[in-house]
Amino acid sequence: MPQLPTAPVLLADAPGSFPHSVLAERHPAIIRQVRDAFPYGPEQHRALDALLSSCTEGVIEPLPAGAHDLERWRSWGLDEYTGRSWFEVPWLWSESYFYRCLLEAVGHFAPGSWQGIDPFRPAKLAELDAPETDDELAALDTLEDAPAADRATALLHGSLWGNRADLGFRLSAPGAGTTAVSGLVADDSDALWALLSGRPPGTLVLVADNAGRELVPDLLLLAHLLEHGLARRAVLHVKPHPYYVSDATTADVVDAVRRLTAARGAAARYGRFLWSAMGDGRLTVRAHPFSCAPLPYAEMPGDLREQFADGTLTVFKGDLNYRRLVGDRRWPATTPFADVTAYFPGPVAALRTLKSEVITGLDVTTEAALDSEEGGRWRTGGTHALIQVASRGADGQRHERGFHAMV
């Protein structure tokens, strides 16, 4: 393992900070949302009330003695943090443990009538079935006659921007120019395509983020890469159980593929392709327990490290995966992305819309311009994004490719 740089771990102990607002405001709202999503019984209501009290005014409590993953969570730091305030332990850890406790409260893991029920499923399906999704999928038809390279660029940016995918699908439309991606603070897409253009084509690993309208463009990108020979095989990593409200599980992948096959035009063709690719093994879905760990990927177990090492390129999607990839720390924004991912066992890329404070790989000019124009809002508002790549050069060392800002 190379010697990695370090910076202070993000906590949520400062009132008014973004992490503090997540724990103090967002988590109670999520509890209320889940409570209203299903006709839970008195037992679940009592447990949800207890969790609300604990995460706002109390301390971290251990999992039940019979919890199936108790030992795993103990190895992830539960013994160290039990009895401490949710606001005084690493923010990544407290966020993750909140969702584990939420699943405990609704009986997701326990034998009984609510076992295996995704408490976030109604919200996921509502988004997937929304009229806006039809509009975004219809935009695929406008790309059918575009050159393959332009279509690939459009689908890449559709995946990058998630539920703003309609923006991405129209990138290659006449007159689109570069204004559609003016929110990029770092763009290493040339390096990404260079890695995917090698011959023979290899395995693309994509670590998914959200379900619904954000998962659909991820799947469309994978379908395009497979269909056009930029990847021989694709491996899609999802969560083994519900997590962070909208994170994708295998069930969400199936829902998204069904949504595509039931659509019209080009979307249906993509759906049929994906269904076939899953059936013959060109597209594989995996769900490793560490995907829901409260730890950075630098601490991944050996079997997961081997899976990533087999990929020609591993792409991490979304904000949470970025925090775990680079470490949830107060990095100076100019800290090289290649340095903080030097532990990774192969070429790695990040496609991320900025929704939290962690950022690396910016140049001084870009950071100064963003801070001058927007203060710190650009880090958390979801209005900016990045494409970053770190790969191994001929000398075996990790290198960052040339970033350029488009702000």
Tab-separated table of C-alpha atoms in Angstrom:
chain	number	residue	atom	x	y	z
A	1	MET	CA	0.000	0.000	0.000
A	2	PRO	CA	1.388	3.437	-0.919
A	3	GLN	CA	1.636	6.136	1.710
A	4	LEU	CA	-1.546	8.172	1.279
A	5	PRO	CA	-1.948	11.863	2.111
A	6	THR	CA	-4.183	12.739	5.020
A	7	ALA	CA	-6.515	15.518	6.199
A	8	PRO	CA	-9.000	15.951	9.076
A	9	VAL	CA	-11.979	13.589	8.955
A	10	LEU	CA	-15.339	15.298	8.453
A	11	LEU	CA	-17.493	15.478	11.586
A	12	ALA	CA	-21.001	16.876	12.079
A	13	ASP	CA	-20.360	18.676	15.361
A	14	ALA	CA	-20.430	22.263	14.068
A	15	PRO	CA	-23.944	23.798	14.076
A	16	GLY	CA	-24.683	25.394	10.740
A	17	SER	CA	-22.311	23.109	8.827
A	18	PHE	CA	-23.566	20.924	6.002
A	19	PRO	CA	-22.871	17.621	7.849
A	20	HIS	CA	-24.656	18.926	10.949
A	21	SER	CA	-27.729	19.836	8.889
A	22	VAL	CA	-27.862	16.328	7.433
A	23	LEU	CA	-27.957	14.707	10.866
A	24	ALA	CA	-30.149	17.319	12.551
A	25	GLU	CA	-32.635	17.991	9.751
A	26	ARG	CA	-32.447	15.456	6.934
A	27	HIS	CA	-32.433	12.311	9.057
A	28	PRO	CA	-35.540	13.254	11.077
A	29	ALA	CA	-37.298	14.084	7.786
A	30	ILE	CA	-36.333	10.675	6.387
A	31	ILE	CA	-37.771	8.954	9.447
A	32	ARG	CA	-41.065	10.780	8.900
A	33	GLN	CA	-41.028	9.903	5.205
A	34	VAL	CA	-40.487	6.224	5.918
A	35	ARG	CA	-43.132	6.224	8.641
A	36	ASP	CA	-45.689	7.553	6.151
A	37	ALA	CA	-44.648	5.315	3.253
A	38	PHE	CA	-46.092	2.081	4.664
A	39	PRO	CA	-48.871	1.107	7.090
A	40	TYR	CA	-46.393	-0.027	9.688
A	41	GLY	CA	-47.702	-1.395	12.971
A	42	PRO	CA	-47.201	-0.162	16.533
A	43	GLU	CA	-43.903	-2.030	16.926
A	44	GLN	CA	-42.338	-0.274	13.935
A	45	HIS	CA	-43.788	3.089	15.022
A	46	ARG	CA	-42.260	2.746	18.485
A	47	ALA	CA	-38.902	1.800	17.023
A	48	LEU	CA	-38.953	4.736	14.591
A	49	ASP	CA	-39.828	7.121	17.420
A	50	ALA	CA	-36.938	5.740	19.463
A	51	LEU	CA	-34.539	6.205	16.546
A	52	LEU	CA	-35.733	9.783	16.056
A	53	SER	CA	-35.048	10.545	19.715
A	54	SER	CA	-31.689	8.795	19.610
A	55	CYS	CA	-30.311	10.484	16.504
A	56	THR	CA	-31.397	13.997	17.502
A	57	GLU	CA	-30.937	14.084	21.278
A	58	GLY	CA	-29.390	10.791	22.327
A	59	VAL	CA	-26.298	8.729	21.694
A	60	ILE	CA	-25.322	5.871	19.410
A	61	GLU	CA	-26.715	2.579	20.648
A	62	PRO	CA	-25.553	-0.931	19.735
A	63	LEU	CA	-27.392	-3.278	17.413
A	64	PRO	CA	-29.478	-6.051	19.000
A	65	ALA	CA	-27.476	-9.033	20.200
A	66	GLY	CA	-29.038	-11.235	17.541
A	67	ALA	CA	-28.413	-8.921	14.585
A	68	HIS	CA	-27.077	-10.892	11.629
A	69	ASP	CA	-24.367	-8.335	10.932
A	70	LEU	CA	-23.423	-7.418	14.492
A	71	GLU	CA	-19.873	-8.727	14.226
A	72	ARG	CA	-19.391	-6.980	10.914
A	73	TRP	CA	-20.446	-3.652	12.421
A	74	ARG	CA	-18.235	-4.255	15.434
A	75	SER	CA	-15.326	-4.643	13.036
A	76	TRP	CA	-16.428	-1.373	11.414
A	77	GLY	CA	-16.178	0.582	14.675
A	78	LEU	CA	-19.466	0.049	16.524
A	79	ASP	CA	-17.828	-0.740	19.869
A	80	GLU	CA	-15.705	2.404	19.630
A	81	TYR	CA	-18.625	4.720	18.895
A	82	THR	CA	-21.394	3.239	21.050
A	83	GLY	CA	-22.468	5.735	23.723
A	84	ARG	CA	-21.117	8.753	21.844
A	85	SER	CA	-23.104	11.527	20.205
A	86	TRP	CA	-24.035	10.993	16.576
A	87	PHE	CA	-22.538	14.413	15.893
A	88	GLU	CA	-19.099	13.665	17.349
A	89	VAL	CA	-18.052	10.621	15.330
A	90	PRO	CA	-16.989	10.622	11.657
A	91	TRP	CA	-19.859	11.917	9.558
A	92	LEU	CA	-19.615	9.066	7.049
A	93	TRP	CA	-19.895	6.567	9.891
A	94	SER	CA	-22.875	8.217	11.601
A	95	GLU	CA	-24.751	8.598	8.303
A	96	SER	CA	-24.243	4.953	7.415
A	97	TYR	CA	-25.177	3.672	10.837
A	98	PHE	CA	-28.347	5.768	10.791
A	99	TYR	CA	-29.585	3.839	7.754
A	100	ARG	CA	-28.659	0.523	9.335
A	101	CYS	CA	-30.686	1.484	12.427
A	102	LEU	CA	-33.573	2.634	10.256
A	103	LEU	CA	-33.744	-0.795	8.618
A	104	GLU	CA	-33.670	-2.363	12.076
A	105	ALA	CA	-36.573	-0.168	13.187
A	106	VAL	CA	-38.849	-1.237	10.320
A	107	GLY	CA	-37.991	-4.934	10.631
A	108	HIS	CA	-36.161	-5.225	7.326
A	109	PHE	CA	-33.800	-7.940	8.533
A	110	ALA	CA	-35.881	-9.655	11.216
A	111	PRO	CA	-38.156	-12.641	10.512
A	112	GLY	CA	-41.700	-11.405	10.051
A	113	SER	CA	-44.074	-9.738	7.632
A	114	TRP	CA	-41.840	-6.725	6.950
A	115	GLN	CA	-38.662	-8.698	6.283
A	116	GLY	CA	-37.005	-7.663	3.039
A	117	ILE	CA	-39.367	-4.766	2.347
A	118	ASP	CA	-37.502	-1.727	1.008
A	119	PRO	CA	-38.757	1.279	3.028
A	120	PHE	CA	-37.697	3.589	0.209
A	121	ARG	CA	-39.320	1.652	-2.636
A	122	PRO	CA	-42.418	3.873	-3.030
A	123	ALA	CA	-40.247	6.936	-3.603
A	124	LYS	CA	-37.997	5.061	-6.027
A	125	LEU	CA	-40.909	3.795	-8.107
A	126	ALA	CA	-42.658	7.159	-8.105
A	127	GLU	CA	-39.551	8.751	-9.605
A	128	LEU	CA	-39.069	5.970	-12.138
A	129	ASP	CA	-42.703	6.212	-13.247
A	130	ALA	CA	-42.837	10.015	-13.360
A	131	PRO	CA	-43.797	11.732	-16.645
A	132	GLU	CA	-40.363	13.397	-16.668
A	133	THR	CA	-38.826	9.965	-17.163
A	134	ASP	CA	-40.864	9.505	-20.343
A	135	ASP	CA	-39.562	12.828	-21.635
A	136	GLU	CA	-35.967	11.856	-20.893
A	137	LEU	CA	-36.325	8.467	-22.554
A	138	ALA	CA	-37.970	10.009	-25.610
A	139	ALA	CA	-34.880	12.189	-26.015
A	140	LEU	CA	-32.932	9.014	-26.801
A	141	ASP	CA	-34.642	8.898	-30.185
A	142	THR	CA	-32.907	12.122	-31.174
A	143	LEU	CA	-29.531	10.423	-30.704
A	144	GLU	CA	-30.178	7.404	-32.910
A	145	ASP	CA	-28.764	9.009	-36.052
A	146	ALA	CA	-25.860	10.710	-34.287
A	147	PRO	CA	-22.313	9.368	-34.720
A	148	ALA	CA	-21.401	6.753	-32.123
A	149	ALA	CA	-18.827	9.042	-30.495
A	150	ASP	CA	-21.374	11.850	-30.056
A	151	ARG	CA	-23.904	9.392	-28.669
A	152	ALA	CA	-21.317	8.085	-26.216
A	153	THR	CA	-20.553	11.632	-25.023
A	154	ALA	CA	-24.240	12.344	-24.543
A	155	LEU	CA	-24.784	9.144	-22.571
A	156	LEU	CA	-21.693	9.806	-20.454
A	157	HIS	CA	-23.044	13.191	-19.443
A	158	GLY	CA	-26.492	11.708	-18.929
A	159	SER	CA	-24.946	9.321	-16.425
A	160	LEU	CA	-22.912	12.109	-14.838
A	161	TRP	CA	-25.877	14.396	-14.203
A	162	GLY	CA	-28.261	11.670	-13.070
A	163	ASN	CA	-31.833	12.892	-12.957
A	164	ARG	CA	-30.807	15.846	-15.088
A	165	ALA	CA	-30.208	13.239	-17.763
A	166	ASP	CA	-32.391	15.045	-20.268
A	167	LEU	CA	-29.620	17.628	-20.402
A	168	GLY	CA	-27.078	14.932	-21.195
A	169	PHE	CA	-29.123	13.256	-23.893
A	170	ARG	CA	-29.330	16.499	-25.826
A	171	LEU	CA	-25.640	17.361	-25.730
A	172	SER	CA	-25.129	16.320	-29.319
A	173	ALA	CA	-28.119	18.266	-30.600
A	174	PRO	CA	-27.285	21.004	-33.130
A	175	GLY	CA	-26.152	24.165	-31.386
A	176	ALA	CA	-25.698	22.500	-28.011
A	177	GLY	CA	-22.038	23.457	-27.908
A	178	THR	CA	-20.390	23.311	-24.502
A	179	THR	CA	-22.918	25.343	-22.566
A	180	ALA	CA	-24.800	22.238	-21.482
A	181	VAL	CA	-21.817	21.077	-19.450
A	182	SER	CA	-20.677	24.439	-18.147
A	183	GLY	CA	-21.142	23.133	-14.603
A	184	LEU	CA	-18.119	20.853	-14.861
A	185	VAL	CA	-15.364	21.804	-12.450
A	186	ALA	CA	-13.034	19.078	-13.750
A	187	ASP	CA	-13.265	17.167	-17.012
A	188	ASP	CA	-11.031	14.183	-17.690
A	189	SER	CA	-13.347	12.546	-20.195
A	190	ASP	CA	-10.597	12.250	-22.825
A	191	ALA	CA	-8.599	10.046	-20.468
A	192	LEU	CA	-11.690	7.967	-19.716
A	193	TRP	CA	-12.340	7.309	-23.404
A	194	ALA	CA	-8.666	6.513	-23.940
A	195	LEU	CA	-8.862	3.781	-21.302
A	196	LEU	CA	-12.009	2.367	-22.875
A	197	SER	CA	-10.569	2.425	-26.387
A	198	GLY	CA	-7.890	-0.165	-25.723
A	199	ARG	CA	-7.838	-3.373	-27.688
A	200	PRO	CA	-8.975	-5.965	-27.021
A	201	PRO	CA	-11.830	-4.437	-25.006
A	202	GLY	CA	-11.828	-5.336	-21.334
A	203	THR	CA	-14.102	-5.266	-18.304
A	204	LEU	CA	-15.753	-2.050	-17.160
A	205	VAL	CA	-16.749	-1.952	-13.508
A	206	LEU	CA	-19.349	0.633	-12.516
A	207	VAL	CA	-20.141	1.263	-8.846
A	208	ALA	CA	-23.708	2.545	-8.986
A	209	ASP	CA	-25.187	5.343	-6.947
A	210	ASN	CA	-28.926	6.020	-6.993
A	211	ALA	CA	-31.890	4.073	-8.301
A	212	GLY	CA	-34.755	5.374	-10.436
A	213	ARG	CA	-34.107	8.113	-12.962
A	214	GLU	CA	-30.424	8.220	-11.989
A	215	LEU	CA	-29.828	4.509	-12.561
A	216	VAL	CA	-31.454	4.515	-16.005
A	217	PRO	CA	-28.726	6.632	-17.676
A	218	ASP	CA	-26.041	4.473	-16.016
A	219	LEU	CA	-27.585	1.425	-17.649
A	220	LEU	CA	-27.885	3.207	-20.992
A	221	LEU	CA	-24.185	4.074	-20.876
A	222	LEU	CA	-23.254	0.466	-20.101
A	223	ALA	CA	-25.440	-0.770	-22.951
A	224	HIS	CA	-23.758	1.588	-25.397
A	225	LEU	CA	-20.261	0.612	-24.309
A	226	LEU	CA	-21.061	-3.088	-24.643
A	227	GLU	CA	-22.868	-2.718	-27.948
A	228	HIS	CA	-20.087	-0.688	-29.570
A	229	GLY	CA	-17.183	-2.789	-28.363
A	230	LEU	CA	-15.770	-0.341	-25.831
A	231	ALA	CA	-16.246	-2.972	-23.141
A	232	ARG	CA	-16.305	-6.738	-23.534
A	233	ARG	CA	-18.041	-7.148	-20.213
A	234	ALA	CA	-19.588	-4.855	-17.618
A	235	VAL	CA	-19.917	-5.426	-13.875
A	236	LEU	CA	-22.429	-3.272	-12.017
A	237	HIS	CA	-21.933	-2.999	-8.250
A	238	VAL	CA	-25.081	-2.140	-6.283
A	239	LYS	CA	-26.031	-2.192	-2.610
A	240	PRO	CA	-26.968	-5.530	-0.996
A	241	HIS	CA	-29.859	-3.860	0.833
A	242	PRO	CA	-31.600	-0.448	0.954
A	243	TYR	CA	-29.246	2.364	1.873
A	244	TYR	CA	-29.171	6.185	1.846
A	245	VAL	CA	-32.810	6.431	0.672
A	246	SER	CA	-32.243	6.080	-3.049
A	247	ASP	CA	-29.163	3.889	-3.460
A	248	ALA	CA	-29.625	1.173	-6.066
A	249	THR	CA	-30.135	-2.508	-5.219
A	250	THR	CA	-30.528	-5.455	-7.572
A	251	ALA	CA	-34.304	-5.037	-7.406
A	252	ASP	CA	-33.885	-1.445	-8.565
A	253	VAL	CA	-31.778	-2.601	-11.526
A	254	VAL	CA	-34.555	-4.968	-12.556
A	255	ASP	CA	-37.150	-2.202	-12.186
A	256	ALA	CA	-35.068	0.122	-14.358
A	257	VAL	CA	-34.539	-2.462	-17.098
A	258	ARG	CA	-38.262	-3.290	-17.078
A	259	ARG	CA	-39.015	0.432	-17.347
A	260	LEU	CA	-36.835	0.664	-20.434
A	261	THR	CA	-38.292	-2.409	-22.124
A	262	ALA	CA	-41.802	-1.053	-21.555
A	263	ALA	CA	-40.949	2.295	-23.152
A	264	ARG	CA	-41.086	3.201	-26.816
A	265	GLY	CA	-38.500	3.748	-29.481
A	266	ALA	CA	-34.791	3.683	-28.711
A	267	ALA	CA	-35.372	3.230	-24.978
A	268	ALA	CA	-37.084	-0.110	-25.559
A	269	ARG	CA	-34.202	-1.263	-27.747
A	270	TYR	CA	-31.755	-0.420	-24.975
A	271	GLY	CA	-33.946	-2.283	-22.509
A	272	ARG	CA	-34.003	-5.435	-24.616
A	273	PHE	CA	-30.244	-5.236	-25.082
A	274	LEU	CA	-29.668	-4.956	-21.331
A	275	TRP	CA	-32.046	-7.836	-20.604
A	276	SER	CA	-30.129	-10.006	-23.071
A	277	ALA	CA	-26.743	-8.870	-21.725
A	278	MET	CA	-27.720	-9.821	-18.189
A	279	GLY	CA	-28.912	-13.191	-19.427
A	280	ASP	CA	-25.700	-14.120	-21.242
A	281	GLY	CA	-23.279	-12.654	-18.674
A	282	ARG	CA	-22.026	-9.612	-20.562
A	283	LEU	CA	-23.597	-7.532	-17.775
A	284	THR	CA	-23.235	-8.856	-14.243
A	285	VAL	CA	-24.732	-7.356	-11.087
A	286	ARG	CA	-22.844	-7.716	-7.810
A	287	ALA	CA	-23.687	-6.615	-4.270
A	288	HIS	CA	-20.786	-6.779	-1.818
A	289	PRO	CA	-21.431	-6.121	1.910
A	290	PHE	CA	-18.694	-3.469	1.946
A	291	SER	CA	-20.848	-1.367	-0.384
A	292	CYS	CA	-22.820	-0.432	2.753
A	293	ALA	CA	-19.814	-0.013	5.021
A	294	PRO	CA	-19.256	3.265	6.916
A	295	LEU	CA	-15.627	3.305	5.760
A	296	PRO	CA	-13.582	4.612	2.833
A	297	TYR	CA	-12.675	2.246	0.012
A	298	ALA	CA	-9.044	2.434	1.084
A	299	GLU	CA	-10.122	-0.066	3.782
A	300	MET	CA	-11.887	-2.467	1.414
A	301	PRO	CA	-11.475	-6.208	2.056
A	302	GLY	CA	-9.232	-8.341	-0.118
A	303	ASP	CA	-11.967	-10.096	-2.086
A	304	LEU	CA	-13.479	-6.797	-3.218
A	305	ARG	CA	-10.044	-5.460	-4.049
A	306	GLU	CA	-9.526	-8.477	-6.315
A	307	GLN	CA	-12.820	-7.806	-8.075
A	308	PHE	CA	-11.811	-4.227	-8.826
A	309	ALA	CA	-8.333	-5.339	-9.907
A	310	ASP	CA	-9.906	-7.466	-12.636
A	311	GLY	CA	-11.445	-4.408	-14.289
A	312	THR	CA	-9.915	-2.428	-17.126
A	313	LEU	CA	-11.493	0.626	-15.526
A	314	THR	CA	-13.616	1.091	-12.411
A	315	VAL	CA	-16.040	4.018	-12.441
A	316	PHE	CA	-17.473	5.315	-9.171
A	317	LYS	CA	-20.797	7.101	-9.608
A	318	GLY	CA	-22.245	9.752	-7.351
A	319	ASP	CA	-21.435	11.794	-4.310
A	320	LEU	CA	-21.348	9.167	-1.559
A	321	ASN	CA	-19.135	6.846	-3.586
A	322	TYR	CA	-16.789	9.779	-4.230
A	323	ARG	CA	-16.545	10.486	-0.510
A	324	ARG	CA	-15.658	6.860	0.102
A	325	LEU	CA	-13.261	6.687	-2.849
A	326	VAL	CA	-11.113	9.679	-1.839
A	327	GLY	CA	-11.809	9.578	1.897
A	328	ASP	CA	-14.399	11.731	3.688
A	329	ARG	CA	-11.903	14.369	4.772
A	330	ARG	CA	-11.369	18.111	4.588
A	331	TRP	CA	-8.965	17.896	1.689
A	332	PRO	CA	-7.577	21.083	0.183
A	333	ALA	CA	-9.436	21.213	-3.132
A	334	THR	CA	-6.138	21.126	-5.031
A	335	THR	CA	-5.090	17.784	-3.513
A	336	PRO	CA	-4.370	15.558	-6.546
A	337	PHE	CA	-7.092	12.994	-7.212
A	338	ALA	CA	-4.396	10.478	-8.185
A	339	ASP	CA	-2.712	10.836	-4.795
A	340	VAL	CA	-5.802	10.108	-2.701
A	341	THR	CA	-6.737	7.115	-4.902
A	342	ALA	CA	-3.213	5.689	-5.118
A	343	TYR	CA	-4.344	2.666	-3.061
A	344	PHE	CA	-6.784	1.570	-5.770
A	345	PRO	CA	-5.744	-1.631	-7.597
A	346	GLY	CA	-6.286	-0.317	-11.132
A	347	PRO	CA	-7.428	2.634	-13.240
A	348	VAL	CA	-10.265	4.463	-11.530
A	349	ALA	CA	-12.674	7.216	-12.514
A	350	ALA	CA	-15.266	9.319	-10.716
A	351	LEU	CA	-18.494	10.650	-12.237
A	352	ARG	CA	-19.997	12.878	-9.602
A	353	THR	CA	-22.494	15.679	-9.137
A	354	LEU	CA	-21.275	17.742	-6.182
A	355	LYS	CA	-23.625	17.404	-3.185
A	356	SER	CA	-21.196	17.461	-0.255
A	357	GLU	CA	-18.082	19.345	0.795
A	358	VAL	CA	-15.390	16.823	-0.164
A	359	ILE	CA	-13.464	17.713	-3.304
A	360	THR	CA	-10.034	16.940	-4.775
A	361	GLY	CA	-8.246	17.437	-8.060
A	362	LEU	CA	-9.088	21.080	-8.807
A	363	ASP	CA	-6.623	23.652	-10.028
A	364	VAL	CA	-6.068	26.844	-8.060
A	365	THR	CA	-7.738	29.066	-10.646
A	366	THR	CA	-10.913	26.991	-10.764
A	367	GLU	CA	-11.259	26.856	-6.994
A	368	ALA	CA	-10.719	30.594	-6.658
A	369	ALA	CA	-13.280	31.394	-9.368
A	370	LEU	CA	-15.900	29.149	-7.806
A	371	ASP	CA	-15.369	30.532	-4.316
A	372	SER	CA	-15.494	34.083	-5.616
A	373	GLU	CA	-18.707	33.585	-7.554
A	374	GLU	CA	-20.596	31.258	-5.232
A	375	GLY	CA	-18.882	31.050	-1.879
A	376	GLY	CA	-19.113	27.450	-0.675
A	377	ARG	CA	-22.452	26.726	-2.340
A	378	TRP	CA	-20.856	25.122	-5.386
A	379	ARG	CA	-19.687	22.210	-3.242
A	380	THR	CA	-23.122	21.090	-2.047
A	381	GLY	CA	-25.826	22.448	-4.371
A	382	GLY	CA	-25.789	19.761	-7.073
A	383	THR	CA	-25.194	22.414	-9.764
A	384	HIS	CA	-21.616	21.369	-10.538
A	385	ALA	CA	-20.055	18.060	-11.459
A	386	LEU	CA	-16.747	16.435	-12.286
A	387	ILE	CA	-15.186	13.678	-14.336
A	388	GLN	CA	-11.862	12.578	-12.871
A	389	VAL	CA	-9.556	9.727	-13.879
A	390	ALA	CA	-6.401	8.281	-12.358
A	391	SER	CA	-4.554	5.566	-14.266
A	392	ARG	CA	-1.216	3.786	-14.282
A	393	GLY	CA	1.468	5.089	-16.604
A	394	ALA	CA	4.231	3.132	-18.286
A	395	ASP	CA	6.363	3.510	-15.176
A	396	GLY	CA	3.716	1.720	-13.086
A	397	GLN	CA	2.938	4.858	-11.115
A	398	ARG	CA	-0.474	6.464	-10.834
A	399	HIS	CA	-1.050	9.582	-12.892
A	400	GLU	CA	-3.733	12.217	-13.147
A	401	ARG	CA	-4.674	13.230	-16.661
A	402	GLY	CA	-4.995	16.861	-17.630
A	403	PHE	CA	-8.018	18.405	-15.953
A	404	HIS	CA	-9.509	21.549	-17.318
A	405	ALA	CA	-12.278	23.595	-15.782
A	406	MET	CA	-15.440	24.574	-17.626
A	407	VAL	CA	-17.065	27.045	-15.261
